[in-house]
Tab-separated table of C-alpha atoms in Angstrom:
chain	number	residue	atom	x	y	z
A	1	MET	CA	44.975	1.773	44.118
A	2	ARG	CA	42.975	-0.073	46.672
A	3	ILE	CA	45.050	-3.321	48.161
A	4	LEU	CA	43.433	-5.818	50.394
A	5	SER	CA	46.120	-7.684	52.312
A	6	PHE	CA	46.348	-10.487	54.622
A	7	ASP	CA	48.773	-12.626	56.259
A	8	THR	CA	48.455	-16.291	57.507
A	9	SER	CA	52.114	-17.157	57.883
A	10	SER	CA	52.065	-17.503	61.697
A	11	ARG	CA	49.675	-18.181	64.550
A	12	SER	CA	48.654	-14.391	64.247
A	13	GLY	CA	46.206	-13.452	61.642
A	14	GLY	CA	45.852	-9.982	59.950
A	15	ILE	CA	43.771	-8.271	57.431
A	16	ALA	CA	44.413	-4.624	56.086
A	17	LEU	CA	43.052	-2.205	53.505
A	18	ILE	CA	45.678	0.134	51.888
A	19	GLU	CA	44.699	2.774	49.403
A	20	ASP	CA	47.457	4.332	47.317
A	21	GLY	CA	49.841	3.420	50.318
A	22	ARG	CA	47.825	4.949	52.919
A	23	LEU	CA	46.071	2.971	55.761
A	24	THR	CA	42.260	2.532	55.729
A	25	ALA	CA	42.054	-0.062	58.309
A	26	GLU	CA	43.829	-3.027	59.837
A	27	CYS	CA	43.123	-5.680	62.213
A	28	VAL	CA	45.504	-8.239	63.822
A	29	VAL	CA	44.715	-11.133	66.137
A	30	ALA	CA	47.319	-13.395	67.948
A	31	ASP	CA	46.569	-17.052	68.142
A	32	VAL	CA	43.738	-16.534	65.883
A	33	GLY	CA	43.386	-20.299	65.085
A	34	ALA	CA	43.372	-22.095	61.604
A	35	PRO	CA	43.212	-19.646	58.701
A	36	SER	CA	40.794	-22.113	57.004
A	37	ALA	CA	38.369	-20.905	59.652
A	38	TRP	CA	38.922	-17.283	59.905
A	39	LEU	CA	40.301	-15.978	56.661
A	40	LEU	CA	37.482	-15.755	54.213
A	41	ASN	CA	34.794	-14.879	57.102
A	42	GLY	CA	37.340	-12.302	58.333
A	43	VAL	CA	37.814	-10.621	54.946
A	44	ASP	CA	34.174	-10.532	54.621
A	45	GLY	CA	33.418	-8.829	57.903
A	46	PHE	CA	36.406	-6.502	57.589
A	47	LEU	CA	35.131	-5.143	54.257
A	48	LYS	CA	31.531	-5.031	55.395
A	49	GLY	CA	32.613	-2.980	58.369
A	50	LEU	CA	34.289	-0.521	56.013
A	51	GLY	CA	31.347	-0.515	53.689
A	52	ARG	CA	33.487	-1.972	50.771
A	53	THR	CA	32.956	-4.940	48.649
A	54	LEU	CA	35.485	-7.364	46.987
A	55	GLU	CA	34.694	-5.892	43.697
A	56	GLU	CA	36.095	-2.577	44.719
A	57	ILE	CA	39.479	-3.973	45.454
A	58	ASP	CA	42.145	-3.283	42.607
A	59	ALA	CA	44.649	-6.060	43.953
A	60	LEU	CA	45.196	-8.653	46.632
A	61	ALA	CA	48.446	-8.787	48.546
A	62	VAL	CA	49.412	-11.840	50.580
A	63	GLY	CA	52.341	-12.863	52.852
A	64	VAL	CA	53.995	-15.575	50.879
A	65	GLY	CA	56.366	-16.792	53.707
A	66	PRO	CA	58.588	-18.110	54.880
A	67	GLY	CA	56.327	-19.297	57.711
A	68	SER	CA	53.868	-21.993	58.681
A	69	PHE	CA	53.250	-24.305	55.743
A	70	THR	CA	49.696	-24.949	56.576
A	71	GLY	CA	49.035	-21.300	57.181
A	72	LEU	CA	50.832	-20.308	53.923
A	73	ARG	CA	49.208	-22.897	51.746
A	74	ILE	CA	45.709	-21.616	52.864
A	75	GLY	CA	46.590	-17.874	52.664
A	76	VAL	CA	48.288	-17.992	49.341
A	77	SER	CA	45.524	-20.420	48.027
A	78	ALA	CA	42.798	-17.980	49.166
A	79	ALA	CA	44.524	-14.955	47.455
A	80	LYS	CA	45.008	-16.799	44.260
A	81	GLY	CA	41.328	-18.078	44.472
A	82	LEU	CA	39.972	-14.551	44.917
A	83	GLY	CA	42.404	-12.997	42.586
A	84	TRP	CA	41.396	-15.511	39.879
A	85	ALA	CA	37.541	-15.155	40.543
A	86	LEU	CA	37.652	-11.330	40.574
A	87	GLU	CA	40.136	-11.141	37.874
A	88	LYS	CA	42.480	-9.084	39.947
A	89	PRO	CA	46.283	-9.184	40.342
A	90	VAL	CA	47.904	-10.698	43.449
A	91	ILE	CA	51.280	-9.393	44.892
A	92	GLY	CA	53.153	-11.787	47.013
A	93	VAL	CA	55.269	-10.408	49.880
A	94	SER	CA	57.995	-11.521	51.981
A	95	THR	CA	56.459	-12.228	55.578
A	96	LEU	CA	60.006	-11.315	56.933
A	97	GLU	CA	60.143	-7.901	55.170
A	98	ALA	CA	56.630	-7.107	56.550
A	99	LEU	CA	57.858	-8.285	59.971
A	100	ALA	CA	61.041	-5.966	59.753
A	101	MET	CA	58.900	-3.001	59.011
A	102	ASN	CA	57.632	-3.046	62.570
A	103	ALA	CA	60.841	-1.309	63.432
A	104	PRO	CA	61.447	1.118	60.562
A	105	TYR	CA	63.412	4.454	60.361
A	106	GLY	CA	66.091	3.626	62.768
A	107	ASN	CA	69.782	3.320	62.052
A	108	LEU	CA	70.200	-0.267	63.070
A	109	ARG	CA	70.087	-3.820	61.667
A	110	VAL	CA	66.629	-5.392	62.117
A	111	CYS	CA	66.470	-9.163	61.989
A	112	PRO	CA	63.028	-10.855	61.822
A	113	VAL	CA	62.931	-14.468	63.075
A	114	LEU	CA	60.196	-16.853	62.772
A	115	ASP	CA	60.225	-20.269	64.488
A	116	ALA	CA	60.824	-22.956	61.734
A	117	ARG	CA	60.826	-25.853	64.224
A	118	LYS	CA	63.614	-28.391	64.258
A	119	LYS	CA	65.928	-25.893	66.017
A	120	GLU	CA	65.858	-23.654	62.964
A	121	VAL	CA	64.512	-20.299	62.300
A	122	TYR	CA	63.284	-18.388	59.137
A	123	ALA	CA	65.465	-15.063	59.081
A	124	ALA	CA	66.643	-12.300	57.109
A	125	VAL	CA	68.508	-9.108	57.781
A	126	PHE	CA	67.579	-5.523	56.980
A	127	THR	CA	68.794	-1.985	57.946
A	128	SER	CA	66.256	0.356	59.275
A	129	SER	CA	66.888	3.653	57.271
A	130	GLY	CA	65.532	6.809	56.028
A	131	ARG	CA	63.544	4.720	53.603
A	132	GLY	CA	61.930	2.448	56.244
A	133	VAL	CA	63.987	-0.815	55.973
A	134	GLU	CA	66.237	-2.227	53.232
A	135	ARG	CA	67.268	-5.683	52.735
A	136	ILE	CA	70.710	-6.726	53.315
A	137	ALA	CA	70.289	-10.536	53.609
A	138	GLY	CA	67.806	-12.770	51.883
A	139	ASP	CA	65.185	-14.889	53.510
A	140	CYS	CA	66.679	-18.177	54.630
A	141	VAL	CA	66.168	-21.166	57.017
A	142	VAL	CA	69.196	-21.614	59.380
A	143	SER	CA	70.061	-23.176	62.621
A	144	LEU	CA	70.672	-20.784	65.619
A	145	GLN	CA	74.434	-21.087	64.922
A	146	GLY	CA	73.757	-20.287	61.282
A	147	LEU	CA	71.722	-17.139	62.423
A	148	PHE	CA	74.773	-15.749	64.576
A	149	GLU	CA	77.017	-16.240	61.735
A	150	LEU	CA	74.599	-14.477	59.342
A	151	ILE	CA	74.338	-11.557	61.804
A	152	ASP	CA	78.308	-11.419	62.066
A	153	LYS	CA	78.497	-11.339	58.250
A	154	THR	CA	76.134	-8.492	57.750
A	155	GLY	CA	77.944	-5.894	59.980
A	156	SER	CA	78.617	-4.770	63.628
A	157	GLY	CA	76.531	-2.829	66.184
A	158	PRO	CA	73.172	-3.484	67.669
A	159	VAL	CA	70.517	-5.669	66.071
A	160	VAL	CA	66.976	-5.417	66.602
A	161	PHE	CA	65.199	-8.839	66.701
A	162	LEU	CA	61.351	-9.226	66.206
A	163	GLY	CA	59.271	-12.279	65.582
A	164	ASN	CA	57.759	-15.331	67.209
A	165	ALA	CA	61.071	-17.289	67.415
A	166	LEU	CA	61.948	-14.982	70.102
A	167	GLY	CA	59.208	-16.761	72.296
A	168	VAL	CA	61.652	-19.699	72.224
A	169	TYR	CA	64.954	-18.290	71.476
A	170	ALA	CA	65.257	-14.755	72.846
A	171	GLU	CA	67.673	-15.751	75.774
A	172	LEU	CA	69.927	-17.568	73.560
A	173	ILE	CA	69.948	-14.698	70.902
A	174	GLU	CA	70.784	-12.221	73.680
A	175	LYS	CA	73.551	-14.374	74.914
A	176	ASN	CA	75.077	-14.639	71.486
A	177	VAL	CA	74.493	-11.364	69.643
A	178	ASN	CA	76.059	-8.201	71.267
A	179	PRO	CA	74.086	-6.190	71.716
A	180	ALA	CA	70.761	-7.808	70.687
A	181	ILE	CA	67.588	-5.659	71.252
A	182	ILE	CA	64.781	-7.843	71.689
A	183	ALA	CA	61.560	-5.872	70.451
A	184	SER	CA	58.457	-5.646	72.488
A	185	GLU	CA	56.234	-8.665	71.935
A	186	PRO	CA	53.317	-6.581	69.991
A	187	LEU	CA	56.026	-6.031	67.322
A	188	TRP	CA	56.605	-9.825	66.792
A	189	HIS	CA	53.249	-10.208	64.765
A	190	PRO	CA	53.500	-9.656	60.974
A	191	ARG	CA	51.216	-6.697	60.133
A	192	ALA	CA	48.969	-6.831	57.083
A	193	SER	CA	49.291	-3.127	56.573
A	194	ASN	CA	52.940	-3.618	56.048
A	195	ILE	CA	52.140	-6.364	53.424
A	196	GLY	CA	49.807	-3.811	51.826
A	197	VAL	CA	52.467	-1.075	51.807
A	198	ILE	CA	55.096	-3.149	50.366
A	199	ALA	CA	52.635	-4.401	47.704
A	200	PHE	CA	51.836	-0.831	46.864
A	201	ARG	CA	55.627	-0.169	46.291
A	202	ASP	CA	56.034	-3.301	44.319
A	203	ARG	CA	52.794	-3.140	42.376
A	204	GLY	CA	54.604	-3.141	39.121
A	205	ALA	CA	55.558	-6.685	39.887
A	206	ALA	CA	51.801	-7.790	40.430
A	207	ALA	CA	51.374	-11.251	38.934
A	208	ARG	CA	48.689	-13.273	37.560
A	209	PRO	CA	47.014	-15.141	40.567
A	210	GLU	CA	48.194	-18.603	39.158
A	211	ASP	CA	51.752	-17.388	39.298
A	212	ILE	CA	52.037	-16.709	42.949
A	213	THR	CA	53.585	-19.463	45.144
A	214	PRO	CA	54.386	-19.749	48.736
A	215	VAL	CA	58.074	-19.475	49.853
A	216	TYR	CA	58.644	-22.500	52.017
A	217	LEU	CA	62.417	-22.466	51.764
A	218	ARG	CA	62.638	-26.035	52.836
A	219	LYS	CA	60.449	-29.213	52.111
A	220	SER	CA	57.524	-29.992	54.170
A	221	GLU	CA	57.295	-33.075	56.747
A	222	ALA	CA	54.977	-34.609	54.217
A	223	GLU	CA	57.377	-34.180	51.394
A	224	LEU	CA	60.331	-35.404	53.340
A	225	LYS	CA	58.402	-38.526	54.294
A	226	ILE	CA	57.464	-39.133	50.512
A	227	GLN	CA	61.162	-38.462	49.693
A	228	GLU	CA	62.349	-41.061	52.422
A	229	GLY	CA	59.478	-43.439	51.182
A	230	GLY	CA	61.024	-43.020	47.750
A	231	ARG	CA	64.374	-43.894	49.020
A	232	LYS	CA	63.067	-46.990	50.851
A	233	ALA	CA	61.116	-47.813	47.563
A	234	ALA	CA	64.283	-47.507	45.776
A	235	LEU	CA	66.211	-49.742	48.213
A	236	LEU	CA	63.550	-52.419	47.891
A	237	THR	CA	64.158	-52.364	44.031
A	238	LEU	CA	67.767	-53.185	44.882
A	239	PHE	CA	66.577	-56.184	46.593
A	240	LYS	CA	64.122	-57.285	44.024
A	241	PRO	CA	64.610	-60.889	43.249
B	1	MET	CA	47.092	-8.108	83.581
B	2	ARG	CA	44.354	-7.820	80.860
B	3	ILE	CA	44.255	-4.191	79.508
B	4	LEU	CA	41.639	-2.911	77.125
B	5	SER	CA	43.006	0.209	75.297
B	6	PHE	CA	41.569	2.633	72.993
B	7	ASP	CA	42.387	5.784	71.250
B	8	THR	CA	40.028	8.586	69.908
B	9	SER	CA	42.479	11.520	69.857
B	10	SER	CA	42.447	11.790	66.016
B	11	ARG	CA	40.230	11.054	63.089
B	12	SER	CA	41.524	7.458	63.182
B	13	GLY	CA	40.123	5.079	66.026
B	14	GLY	CA	41.859	2.030	67.611
B	15	ILE	CA	40.989	-0.528	70.146
B	16	ALA	CA	43.488	-3.102	71.437
B	17	LEU	CA	43.699	-5.808	74.144
B	18	ILE	CA	47.014	-6.214	75.643
B	19	GLU	CA	47.747	-9.041	78.128
B	20	ASP	CA	50.774	-8.863	80.386
B	21	GLY	CA	52.466	-6.621	77.747
B	22	ARG	CA	51.684	-9.019	74.998
B	23	LEU	CA	49.306	-8.423	72.146
B	24	THR	CA	46.030	-10.180	71.913
B	25	ALA	CA	44.346	-8.230	69.097
B	26	GLU	CA	44.092	-4.716	67.716
B	27	CYS	CA	42.204	-2.866	65.152
B	28	VAL	CA	42.869	0.543	63.703
B	29	VAL	CA	40.517	2.331	61.352
B	30	ALA	CA	41.292	5.737	59.511
B	31	ASP	CA	38.668	8.355	59.242
B	32	VAL	CA	36.316	6.230	61.408
B	33	GLY	CA	33.810	9.025	62.118
B	34	ALA	CA	32.682	10.400	65.564
B	35	PRO	CA	33.867	8.255	68.421
B	36	SER	CA	30.372	8.767	70.075
B	37	ALA	CA	29.072	6.582	67.206
B	38	TRP	CA	31.830	3.786	66.993
B	39	LEU	CA	33.599	3.512	70.472
B	40	LEU	CA	31.276	1.646	72.732
B	41	ASN	CA	29.932	-0.502	69.890
B	42	GLY	CA	33.400	-1.014	68.685
B	43	VAL	CA	34.643	-2.318	72.039
B	44	ASP	CA	31.625	-4.548	72.339
B	45	GLY	CA	32.131	-6.045	68.916
B	46	PHE	CA	35.915	-6.293	69.498
B	47	LEU	CA	35.704	-8.094	72.668
B	48	LYS	CA	32.687	-10.438	71.432
B	49	GLY	CA	35.056	-11.486	68.600
B	50	LEU	CA	37.783	-12.408	71.023
B	51	GLY	CA	35.342	-14.277	73.194
B	52	ARG	CA	36.050	-11.926	76.199
B	53	THR	CA	33.785	-9.872	78.363
B	54	LEU	CA	34.343	-6.380	79.901
B	55	GLU	CA	34.245	-8.027	83.280
B	56	GLU	CA	37.419	-10.050	82.465
B	57	ILE	CA	39.439	-6.820	81.816
B	58	ASP	CA	41.752	-5.774	84.679
B	59	ALA	CA	42.394	-2.163	83.594
B	60	LEU	CA	41.383	0.360	80.974
B	61	ALA	CA	43.963	2.325	79.095
B	62	VAL	CA	43.065	5.496	77.053
B	63	GLY	CA	44.929	8.089	74.921
B	64	VAL	CA	44.538	11.285	76.954
B	65	GLY	CA	45.903	13.643	74.233
B	66	PRO	CA	46.849	15.882	73.221
B	67	GLY	CA	44.493	15.784	70.222
B	68	SER	CA	41.078	16.499	68.904
B	69	PHE	CA	39.088	18.046	71.805
B	70	THR	CA	35.782	16.419	71.146
B	71	GLY	CA	37.475	13.057	70.474
B	72	LEU	CA	39.422	13.126	73.765
B	73	ARG	CA	36.321	14.162	75.747
B	74	ILE	CA	34.477	11.288	74.362
B	75	GLY	CA	37.268	8.696	74.677
B	76	VAL	CA	38.463	9.750	78.315
B	77	SER	CA	34.742	9.968	79.278
B	78	ALA	CA	33.988	6.587	78.038
B	79	ALA	CA	37.144	5.066	79.864
B	80	LYS	CA	35.960	6.925	83.094
B	81	GLY	CA	32.542	5.557	82.707
B	82	LEU	CA	33.491	2.066	82.018
B	83	GLY	CA	36.122	2.088	84.663
B	84	TRP	CA	33.586	3.603	87.319
B	85	ALA	CA	30.917	0.968	86.356
B	86	LEU	CA	33.371	-1.955	86.270
B	87	GLU	CA	35.362	-0.718	89.273
B	88	LYS	CA	38.613	-1.082	87.300
B	89	PRO	CA	41.507	1.376	87.299
B	90	VAL	CA	42.129	3.604	84.148
B	91	ILE	CA	45.673	4.579	82.793
B	92	GLY	CA	45.985	7.603	80.892
B	93	VAL	CA	48.641	7.474	78.169
B	94	SER	CA	50.217	10.319	75.950
B	95	THR	CA	48.806	9.997	72.450
B	96	LEU	CA	52.155	11.482	71.208
B	97	GLU	CA	54.245	8.896	73.052
B	98	ALA	CA	51.913	6.055	71.592
B	99	LEU	CA	52.404	7.658	68.165
B	100	ALA	CA	56.291	7.751	68.642
B	101	MET	CA	56.308	4.083	69.316
B	102	ASN	CA	55.271	3.560	65.611
B	103	ALA	CA	59.056	4.058	64.922
B	104	PRO	CA	60.811	2.353	67.955
B	105	TYR	CA	64.297	0.807	68.339
B	106	GLY	CA	66.360	2.896	66.164
B	107	ASN	CA	68.902	5.505	66.840
B	108	LEU	CA	67.166	8.575	65.876
B	109	ARG	CA	64.988	11.364	67.155
B	110	VAL	CA	61.370	10.840	66.592
B	111	CYS	CA	58.824	13.633	66.545
B	112	PRO	CA	55.135	12.804	66.371
B	113	VAL	CA	53.149	15.976	65.232
B	114	LEU	CA	49.275	16.140	65.415
B	115	ASP	CA	47.395	18.956	63.539
B	116	ALA	CA	46.152	21.375	66.336
B	117	ARG	CA	44.605	23.802	63.709
B	118	LYS	CA	45.325	27.504	63.953
B	119	LYS	CA	48.817	26.796	62.217
B	120	GLU	CA	49.863	24.888	65.255
B	121	VAL	CA	50.791	21.345	66.007
B	122	TYR	CA	50.844	19.235	69.086
B	123	ALA	CA	54.427	17.726	69.223
B	124	ALA	CA	56.938	16.028	71.495
B	125	VAL	CA	60.363	14.711	70.936
B	126	PHE	CA	61.604	11.174	71.690
B	127	THR	CA	64.777	9.061	70.837
B	128	SER	CA	64.234	5.530	69.507
B	129	SER	CA	66.621	3.517	71.436
B	130	GLY	CA	67.232	0.040	72.660
B	131	ARG	CA	64.390	0.453	75.150
B	132	GLY	CA	61.742	1.479	72.398
B	133	VAL	CA	61.500	5.247	72.641
B	134	GLU	CA	62.478	7.579	75.350
B	135	ARG	CA	60.986	11.134	75.843
B	136	ILE	CA	63.413	14.012	75.522
B	137	ALA	CA	60.888	16.891	75.158
B	138	GLY	CA	57.394	17.035	76.712
B	139	ASP	CA	53.979	17.423	74.921
B	140	CYS	CA	53.499	20.867	73.790
B	141	VAL	CA	51.436	22.901	71.231
B	142	VAL	CA	53.699	25.049	69.065
B	143	SER	CA	53.735	27.016	65.811
B	144	LEU	CA	55.801	25.483	63.007
B	145	GLN	CA	58.515	27.916	63.899
B	146	GLY	CA	58.197	26.742	67.501
B	147	LEU	CA	58.498	23.169	66.274
B	148	PHE	CA	61.816	23.923	64.376
B	149	GLU	CA	63.264	25.561	67.373
B	150	LEU	CA	62.122	22.615	69.596
B	151	ILE	CA	63.930	20.299	67.029
B	152	ASP	CA	67.046	22.425	67.070
B	153	LYS	CA	67.070	22.374	70.949
B	154	THR	CA	67.025	18.786	71.304
B	155	GLY	CA	70.067	17.555	69.206
B	156	SER	CA	71.250	17.068	65.751
B	157	GLY	CA	70.931	14.446	63.102
B	158	PRO	CA	67.986	13.086	61.383
B	159	VAL	CA	64.501	13.375	62.869
B	160	VAL	CA	61.772	10.964	61.988
B	161	PHE	CA	58.289	12.748	61.807
B	162	LEU	CA	54.942	10.808	61.993
B	163	GLY	CA	51.364	11.967	62.724
B	164	ASN	CA	48.472	13.499	60.995
B	165	ALA	CA	50.000	17.152	60.766
B	166	LEU	CA	52.163	15.688	58.012
B	167	GLY	CA	49.063	15.719	55.708
B	168	VAL	CA	49.262	19.548	56.023
B	169	TYR	CA	52.872	20.324	56.926
B	170	ALA	CA	55.167	17.538	55.554
B	171	GLU	CA	56.670	19.624	52.854
B	172	LEU	CA	57.289	22.632	55.148
B	173	ILE	CA	58.988	20.510	57.857
B	174	GLU	CA	61.109	18.816	55.049
B	175	LYS	CA	62.254	22.185	53.979
B	176	ASN	CA	63.095	23.330	57.417
B	177	VAL	CA	64.530	20.223	59.246
B	178	ASN	CA	67.577	18.674	57.630
B	179	PRO	CA	67.343	15.877	57.188
B	180	ALA	CA	63.704	15.181	58.109
B	181	ILE	CA	62.442	11.669	57.487
B	182	ILE	CA	58.688	11.602	56.826
B	183	ALA	CA	57.396	8.135	57.946
B	184	SER	CA	55.030	6.227	55.709
B	185	GLU	CA	51.470	7.219	56.245
B	186	PRO	CA	50.198	4.005	57.923
B	187	LEU	CA	52.436	5.058	60.755
B	188	TRP	CA	50.837	8.298	61.378
B	189	HIS	CA	47.917	6.558	63.163
B	190	PRO	CA	48.150	6.375	67.002
B	191	ARG	CA	47.930	2.606	67.778
B	192	ALA	CA	45.947	1.386	70.508
B	193	SER	CA	48.398	-1.399	71.113
B	194	ASN	CA	51.042	1.028	71.886
B	195	ILE	CA	48.666	2.741	74.400
B	196	GLY	CA	48.185	-0.647	76.169
B	197	VAL	CA	51.957	-1.448	76.181
B	198	ILE	CA	52.774	1.960	77.725
B	199	ALA	CA	49.781	1.493	80.335
B	200	PHE	CA	51.185	-1.980	81.286
B	201	ARG	CA	54.587	-0.389	81.752
B	202	ASP	CA	53.130	2.476	83.861
B	203	ARG	CA	50.359	0.237	85.548
B	204	GLY	CA	51.829	1.362	88.988
B	205	ALA	CA	50.432	4.807	88.151
B	206	ALA	CA	46.821	3.440	87.372
B	207	ALA	CA	44.358	5.862	88.686
B	208	ARG	CA	40.774	5.945	89.993
B	209	PRO	CA	38.666	6.695	86.955
B	210	GLU	CA	37.518	10.013	88.300
B	211	ASP	CA	41.125	11.170	88.438
B	212	ILE	CA	41.846	10.774	84.676
B	213	THR	CA	41.677	14.029	82.556
B	214	PRO	CA	42.293	14.848	78.999
B	215	VAL	CA	45.579	16.832	78.115
B	216	TYR	CA	44.230	19.577	75.944
B	217	LEU	CA	47.320	21.835	76.204
B	218	ARG	CA	45.234	24.931	75.268
B	219	LYS	CA	41.840	26.107	75.692
B	220	SER	CA	38.937	25.023	73.374
B	221	GLU	CA	37.158	27.293	71.127
B	222	ALA	CA	34.220	27.304	73.465
B	223	GLU	CA	36.374	28.221	76.422
B	224	LEU	CA	38.114	30.918	74.557
B	225	LYS	CA	34.549	32.305	73.545
B	226	ILE	CA	33.396	32.190	77.192
B	227	GLN	CA	36.542	33.970	78.249
B	228	GLU	CA	36.007	36.508	75.547
B	229	GLY	CA	32.476	36.756	76.763
B	230	GLY	CA	33.587	37.199	80.119
B	231	ARG	CA	35.896	40.066	79.156
B	232	LYS	CA	33.154	41.786	77.315
B	233	ALA	CA	30.875	41.246	80.342
B	234	ALA	CA	33.700	42.877	82.536
B	235	LEU	CA	33.834	45.702	80.103
B	236	LEU	CA	30.081	46.186	80.523
B	237	THR	CA	30.550	46.488	84.202
B	238	LEU	CA	32.932	49.285	83.680
B	239	PHE	CA	30.243	51.237	81.836
B	240	LYS	CA	27.637	50.481	84.397
B	241	PRO	CA	25.680	53.413	85.176
């Protein structure tokens, strides 16, 4: 089973081809720019370089978040569009689980953290084990205080942190989690190969393209503004003559 | 410090750009073919894609083995040639250490194994720790029996295995090492990003291009034949009239 996977959930971009759980190729680029600009061209160049065509792909896998709202919209929409046009299933994968898989096969808790702005992070907790990583706390959006409580609740001992939120909060995390292991920066980028590997494992749950949705975990700024606008509009109705 | 790194030590090929220990971009391709064909074109396309030129690189890093003799010769020669022409230092990195870094930050022994043919493997032992991975046994070429003895000597508890020798010996290793954790196949490929990260750590030991040599660990077939030829020639001299 040939799975083309990509991730647009952060400022990094990644594309991979995984065949029956084995790596064929992978590229990851930090600060790659808007996925609207690189994604489809990137997929095209990537497959051409491998002498493959989209028609030879059996399924698409995409990081469904949590992560950048705009990035996720574009990545998930592209996966749905490609899947629909090619009549291939699409497998949505948690970006945080893919990230955790950058530190697999240890014997420690692994906590991927992505910057959610507004002093919050997208986070989850896994244990690295003989099977790679296993989830012990679901994807959530939390304040830093909430993150420390989550870490406390999931056990004791060292915790490996990885993800772009460390660019902002590494020091604070090191101060509050004892001991915190801050992974080397090249491991902070979600890898499309991990998305492909998880998708291959979860291939039984492949969905129709139209059924895949991004995992935002909270409302976007735009939605909050509409909501606020709605409340204001409701207030206005109160003062209607 | 901008380090361009690549690896040609196995059937996979990889190129990465690491800036001050941070990932800028990385590509890895399995079964990529002869490095003589892909390496320089690959570096050219990779840097162009990033809008960078070779002149902007501060140092080159290359996987010096152990691994495929032909692959290493080409990779190391290319690094030396580029370094010499550009007047940049070259940093040689153990392929096995780079491979071990695919399973960092745990609390287990990690044993990278590359197929050395002739029923032998290139191997080393590391512990994954809070600092990534730390070496506990040097790079060596050993029989499978030798590998099991090495594992016994370096401690107890689970051992994570990764590398292309698992394509041949995974079952035998699982039978003889208890418990052996066979890493997922996408982790069996040496990553050029790890080579760049190790090179950045070891940048103090950057060498003049002419001083870098591959780590073969044993004589090549050709050398063995010459040696054998030499012995035969010596025998002939005994029978000289």
